[in-house]
Amino acid sequence: GYVKSELIGHNISILFDKNELTKSPLRYDLVKKGDTVIRERNIVRKDGKTVPVEMNTKILEDGRMQALFRDLTKRIETELALKEKEEKYRNIFHNSPLGILHYDKNGIITDCNDHFVNIIGSSRQVLIGLNMFNDLNNKDIIKAVKLSLKNGESYYEDWYTSVTGHKTTFVRILFKGIHDNDNQIISGIGLVEDITGRK
């Protein structure tokens, strides 16, 4: 926000709040020694607003110091938005009224919610890492999981006896493939409903 003439001749400290420099002082000692010092800081604009930047400082051959500033505003906004999305996803995943399991392209369960654990009467510790292709005793479910990874979607509705909890439940499961940016199926998700009472 400054014009060039307002900066020339002034100490670089005018760009920082005093608390910022107390918390993370400018390391002239390291720069003079020949180190390239990279720090994330907040600089203060002329209008008083702070801007998060990455400051990359080094010494030049003539003894002057050069500092490159990169505005981190968009990166930080993107990270916060991503964090919010992840938090929202975790809440949906763990608080869903349906059992949910996530599996990789080899049929190995990588995550599941508590509702899924309760439906099949097992434990999360036993389920994470379970290879559905090798460890299940239900050929129809194995076929449905493989189909979801091949065609993108499959369905199972019948009695299921858990191999890890020995509980028999009448379940309805929708298996769905998860695609990457190139539209390749990289993993899958299963939505599991206990309909034993209805049956």
mmCIF file of C-alpha atoms in Angstrom:
data_model
loop_
_atom_site.group_PDB
_atom_site.id
_atom_site.type_symbol
_atom_site.label_atom_id
_atom_site.label_comp_id
_atom_site.label_asym_id
_atom_site.label_seq_id
_atom_site.Cartn_x
_atom_site.Cartn_y
_atom_site.Cartn_z
ATOM 1 C CA GLY A 1 0.000 0.000 0.000
ATOM 2 C CA TYR A 2 3.002 2.296 0.254
ATOM 3 C CA VAL A 3 4.505 4.170 -2.662
ATOM 4 C CA LYS A 4 8.212 3.562 -3.318
ATOM 5 C CA SER A 5 9.325 6.971 -1.995
ATOM 6 C CA GLU A 6 7.651 6.257 1.372
ATOM 7 C CA LEU A 7 9.803 3.151 1.851
ATOM 8 C CA ILE A 8 13.227 4.200 0.519
ATOM 9 C CA GLY A 9 15.507 5.301 3.352
ATOM 10 C CA HIS A 10 13.423 3.746 6.129
ATOM 11 C CA ASN A 11 14.339 0.786 8.293
ATOM 12 C CA ILE A 12 12.564 -2.424 7.273
ATOM 13 C CA SER A 13 11.098 -2.634 10.773
ATOM 14 C CA ILE A 14 8.407 -0.103 9.747
ATOM 15 C CA LEU A 15 6.712 -3.019 7.947
ATOM 16 C CA PHE A 16 6.205 -4.986 11.152
ATOM 17 C CA ASP A 17 4.204 -4.669 14.319
ATOM 18 C CA LYS A 18 6.437 -4.443 17.436
ATOM 19 C CA ASN A 19 4.925 -7.645 18.834
ATOM 20 C CA GLU A 20 5.764 -9.456 15.590
ATOM 21 C CA LEU A 21 9.438 -8.490 15.874
ATOM 22 C CA THR A 22 9.520 -9.426 19.576
ATOM 23 C CA LYS A 23 8.015 -12.818 18.811
ATOM 24 C CA SER A 24 10.154 -13.433 15.711
ATOM 25 C CA PRO A 25 13.069 -10.966 15.438
ATOM 26 C CA LEU A 26 14.822 -10.209 12.155
ATOM 27 C CA ARG A 27 17.932 -12.422 12.137
ATOM 28 C CA TYR A 28 20.534 -10.073 10.684
ATOM 29 C CA ASP A 29 23.227 -12.174 12.403
ATOM 30 C CA LEU A 30 22.322 -15.285 10.391
ATOM 31 C CA VAL A 31 21.965 -13.369 7.120
ATOM 32 C CA LYS A 32 25.374 -11.670 7.558
ATOM 33 C CA LYS A 33 26.859 -15.111 8.194
ATOM 34 C CA GLY A 34 25.666 -16.164 4.718
ATOM 35 C CA ASP A 35 22.518 -18.111 5.695
ATOM 36 C CA THR A 36 19.303 -17.762 3.722
ATOM 37 C CA VAL A 37 16.635 -17.092 6.334
ATOM 38 C CA ILE A 38 13.058 -18.075 5.489
ATOM 39 C CA ARG A 39 10.322 -17.066 7.934
ATOM 40 C CA GLU A 40 6.557 -16.717 7.858
ATOM 41 C CA ARG A 41 5.523 -13.379 9.317
ATOM 42 C CA ASN A 42 2.786 -10.779 9.261
ATOM 43 C CA ILE A 43 3.626 -7.440 7.661
ATOM 44 C CA VAL A 44 1.573 -4.309 8.240
ATOM 45 C CA ARG A 45 0.150 -2.479 5.247
ATOM 46 C CA LYS A 46 -0.018 1.319 5.103
ATOM 47 C CA ASP A 47 -3.739 1.123 5.921
ATOM 48 C CA GLY A 48 -2.953 -0.908 9.083
ATOM 49 C CA LYS A 49 -4.138 -4.294 7.810
ATOM 50 C CA THR A 50 -1.818 -7.244 8.315
ATOM 51 C CA VAL A 51 -0.766 -9.541 5.489
ATOM 52 C CA PRO A 52 0.735 -13.011 6.078
ATOM 53 C CA VAL A 53 3.937 -13.398 4.043
ATOM 54 C CA GLU A 54 6.869 -15.716 3.572
ATOM 55 C CA MET A 55 10.048 -13.663 3.899
ATOM 56 C CA ASN A 56 13.154 -15.066 2.210
ATOM 57 C CA THR A 57 16.272 -13.062 3.159
ATOM 58 C CA LYS A 58 19.885 -13.422 2.039
ATOM 59 C CA ILE A 59 23.015 -11.306 1.731
ATOM 60 C CA LEU A 60 24.247 -10.114 -1.676
ATOM 61 C CA GLU A 61 27.867 -10.021 -2.818
ATOM 62 C CA ASP A 62 28.072 -6.252 -2.230
ATOM 63 C CA GLY A 63 26.975 -6.642 1.410
ATOM 64 C CA ARG A 64 23.380 -5.469 0.976
ATOM 65 C CA MET A 65 20.537 -7.704 2.119
ATOM 66 C CA GLN A 66 17.769 -8.839 -0.180
ATOM 67 C CA ALA A 67 14.370 -9.899 1.120
ATOM 68 C CA LEU A 68 11.760 -11.534 -1.085
ATOM 69 C CA PHE A 69 8.172 -11.402 0.151
ATOM 70 C CA ARG A 70 5.488 -13.838 -0.947
ATOM 71 C CA ASP A 71 1.864 -13.105 -0.011
ATOM 72 C CA LEU A 72 0.435 -16.184 1.763
ATOM 73 C CA THR A 73 -3.152 -14.914 2.042
ATOM 74 C CA LYS A 74 -4.617 -17.219 -0.635
ATOM 75 C CA ARG A 75 -2.662 -20.247 0.603
ATOM 76 C CA ILE A 76 -3.877 -19.714 4.178
ATOM 77 C CA GLU A 77 -7.470 -19.161 3.003
ATOM 78 C CA THR A 78 -7.267 -22.392 0.974
ATOM 79 C CA GLU A 79 -5.847 -24.304 3.947
ATOM 80 C CA LEU A 80 -8.617 -23.011 6.229
ATOM 81 C CA ALA A 81 -11.306 -23.904 3.675
ATOM 82 C CA LEU A 82 -9.808 -27.377 3.309
ATOM 83 C CA LYS A 83 -9.676 -27.801 7.085
ATOM 84 C CA GLU A 84 -13.355 -26.817 7.338
ATOM 85 C CA LYS A 85 -14.274 -29.309 4.604
ATOM 86 C CA GLU A 86 -12.316 -32.068 6.321
ATOM 87 C CA GLU A 87 -13.990 -31.264 9.642
ATOM 88 C CA LYS A 88 -17.412 -31.312 7.963
ATOM 89 C CA TYR A 89 -16.576 -34.654 6.298
ATOM 90 C CA ARG A 90 -15.412 -36.131 9.629
ATOM 91 C CA ASN A 91 -18.645 -35.011 11.326
ATOM 92 C CA ILE A 92 -20.795 -36.543 8.576
ATOM 93 C CA PHE A 93 -18.702 -39.729 8.568
ATOM 94 C CA HIS A 94 -18.743 -40.301 12.323
ATOM 95 C CA ASN A 95 -22.279 -39.058 13.102
ATOM 96 C CA SER A 96 -24.121 -40.633 10.183
ATOM 97 C CA PRO A 97 -27.196 -42.753 11.036
ATOM 98 C CA LEU A 98 -25.757 -45.329 8.607
ATOM 99 C CA GLY A 99 -22.704 -47.505 9.071
ATOM 100 C CA ILE A 100 -19.901 -46.288 6.823
ATOM 101 C CA LEU A 101 -16.705 -48.042 5.802
ATOM 102 C CA HIS A 102 -13.965 -46.861 3.490
ATOM 103 C CA TYR A 103 -11.785 -49.348 1.593
ATOM 104 C CA ASP A 104 -8.855 -49.063 -0.792
ATOM 105 C CA LYS A 105 -8.585 -50.585 -4.277
ATOM 106 C CA ASN A 106 -7.273 -53.832 -2.750
ATOM 107 C CA GLY A 107 -10.433 -54.244 -0.653
ATOM 108 C CA ILE A 108 -8.688 -53.331 2.609
ATOM 109 C CA ILE A 109 -10.794 -51.375 5.121
ATOM 110 C CA THR A 110 -8.990 -48.106 5.881
ATOM 111 C CA ASP A 111 -11.641 -46.425 8.042
ATOM 112 C CA CYS A 112 -15.121 -46.959 9.470
ATOM 113 C CA ASN A 113 -17.518 -45.216 11.818
ATOM 114 C CA ASP A 114 -18.824 -46.469 15.172
ATOM 115 C CA HIS A 115 -22.262 -47.186 13.723
ATOM 116 C CA PHE A 116 -20.744 -49.710 11.303
ATOM 117 C CA VAL A 117 -18.808 -51.315 14.184
ATOM 118 C CA ASN A 118 -22.054 -51.676 16.182
ATOM 119 C CA ILE A 119 -24.013 -53.099 13.242
ATOM 120 C CA ILE A 120 -21.624 -55.998 12.797
ATOM 121 C CA GLY A 121 -20.723 -56.363 16.479
ATOM 122 C CA SER A 122 -16.981 -56.016 16.113
ATOM 123 C CA SER A 123 -14.263 -53.500 17.057
ATOM 124 C CA ARG A 124 -12.631 -50.731 15.059
ATOM 125 C CA GLN A 125 -9.147 -52.048 15.900
ATOM 126 C CA VAL A 126 -9.937 -55.413 14.272
ATOM 127 C CA LEU A 127 -11.735 -53.931 11.258
ATOM 128 C CA ILE A 128 -9.106 -51.393 10.169
ATOM 129 C CA GLY A 129 -6.722 -53.297 7.925
ATOM 130 C CA LEU A 130 -9.113 -56.190 7.270
ATOM 131 C CA ASN A 131 -8.802 -57.435 3.677
ATOM 132 C CA MET A 132 -12.358 -58.061 2.498
ATOM 133 C CA PHE A 133 -11.197 -60.048 -0.547
ATOM 134 C CA ASN A 134 -9.285 -62.553 1.577
ATOM 135 C CA ASP A 135 -10.896 -62.456 5.025
ATOM 136 C CA LEU A 136 -14.651 -62.422 4.396
ATOM 137 C CA ASN A 137 -16.619 -65.653 4.156
ATOM 138 C CA ASN A 138 -19.382 -64.132 2.046
ATOM 139 C CA LYS A 139 -18.783 -64.508 -1.726
ATOM 140 C CA ASP A 140 -21.636 -62.155 -2.616
ATOM 141 C CA ILE A 141 -20.179 -59.273 -0.581
ATOM 142 C CA ILE A 142 -16.707 -59.893 -2.019
ATOM 143 C CA LYS A 143 -18.238 -59.794 -5.501
ATOM 144 C CA ALA A 144 -20.120 -56.564 -4.668
ATOM 145 C CA VAL A 145 -16.964 -54.846 -3.362
ATOM 146 C CA LYS A 146 -14.990 -55.850 -6.483
ATOM 147 C CA LEU A 147 -17.840 -54.675 -8.718
ATOM 148 C CA SER A 148 -17.882 -51.258 -7.016
ATOM 149 C CA LEU A 149 -14.159 -50.873 -7.710
ATOM 150 C CA LYS A 150 -14.662 -51.909 -11.329
ATOM 151 C CA ASN A 151 -17.986 -50.332 -12.340
ATOM 152 C CA GLY A 152 -18.416 -47.681 -9.658
ATOM 153 C CA GLU A 153 -21.451 -49.054 -7.826
ATOM 154 C CA SER A 154 -22.929 -52.267 -6.427
ATOM 155 C CA TYR A 155 -25.492 -53.459 -3.919
ATOM 156 C CA TYR A 156 -25.947 -56.206 -1.321
ATOM 157 C CA GLU A 157 -29.024 -57.051 0.741
ATOM 158 C CA ASP A 158 -29.148 -60.247 2.793
ATOM 159 C CA TRP A 159 -28.037 -61.854 6.027
ATOM 160 C CA TYR A 160 -24.407 -61.254 6.951
ATOM 161 C CA THR A 161 -22.422 -63.005 9.667
ATOM 162 C CA SER A 162 -19.416 -60.990 10.784
ATOM 163 C CA VAL A 163 -16.088 -62.823 10.672
ATOM 164 C CA THR A 164 -14.697 -60.540 13.382
ATOM 165 C CA GLY A 165 -17.715 -60.281 15.699
ATOM 166 C CA HIS A 166 -19.720 -63.450 14.909
ATOM 167 C CA LYS A 167 -22.933 -61.422 14.849
ATOM 168 C CA THR A 168 -25.585 -62.168 12.195
ATOM 169 C CA THR A 169 -27.434 -59.145 10.854
ATOM 170 C CA PHE A 170 -29.744 -58.548 7.924
ATOM 171 C CA VAL A 171 -28.040 -55.689 6.119
ATOM 172 C CA ARG A 172 -28.537 -53.463 3.137
ATOM 173 C CA ILE A 173 -25.225 -52.155 1.729
ATOM 174 C CA LEU A 174 -24.603 -49.709 -1.091
ATOM 175 C CA PHE A 175 -21.002 -49.899 -2.317
ATOM 176 C CA LYS A 176 -19.747 -46.899 -4.265
ATOM 177 C CA GLY A 177 -16.414 -46.327 -6.004
ATOM 178 C CA ILE A 178 -14.504 -43.108 -5.315
ATOM 179 C CA HIS A 179 -12.947 -41.444 -8.374
ATOM 180 C CA ASP A 180 -9.823 -39.278 -8.608
ATOM 181 C CA ASN A 181 -9.434 -36.183 -10.812
ATOM 182 C CA ASP A 182 -8.753 -38.414 -13.843
ATOM 183 C CA ASN A 183 -12.038 -40.278 -13.210
ATOM 184 C CA GLN A 184 -10.170 -43.437 -12.159
ATOM 185 C CA ILE A 185 -11.635 -45.417 -9.259
ATOM 186 C CA ILE A 186 -9.067 -45.311 -6.455
ATOM 187 C CA SER A 187 -11.080 -46.591 -3.475
ATOM 188 C CA GLY A 188 -14.613 -47.213 -2.310
ATOM 189 C CA ILE A 189 -17.157 -46.495 0.377
ATOM 190 C CA GLY A 190 -19.875 -48.697 1.794
ATOM 191 C CA LEU A 191 -23.119 -47.397 3.320
ATOM 192 C CA VAL A 192 -24.506 -50.069 5.653
ATOM 193 C CA GLU A 193 -28.018 -50.210 7.116
ATOM 194 C CA ASP A 194 -29.204 -52.741 9.665
ATOM 195 C CA ILE A 195 -32.716 -53.789 8.590
ATOM 196 C CA THR A 196 -32.947 -56.914 10.778
ATOM 197 C CA GLY A 197 -35.973 -55.547 12.644
ATOM 198 C CA ARG A 198 -37.804 -54.783 9.420
ATOM 199 C CA LYS A 199 -36.939 -58.224 8.063
#
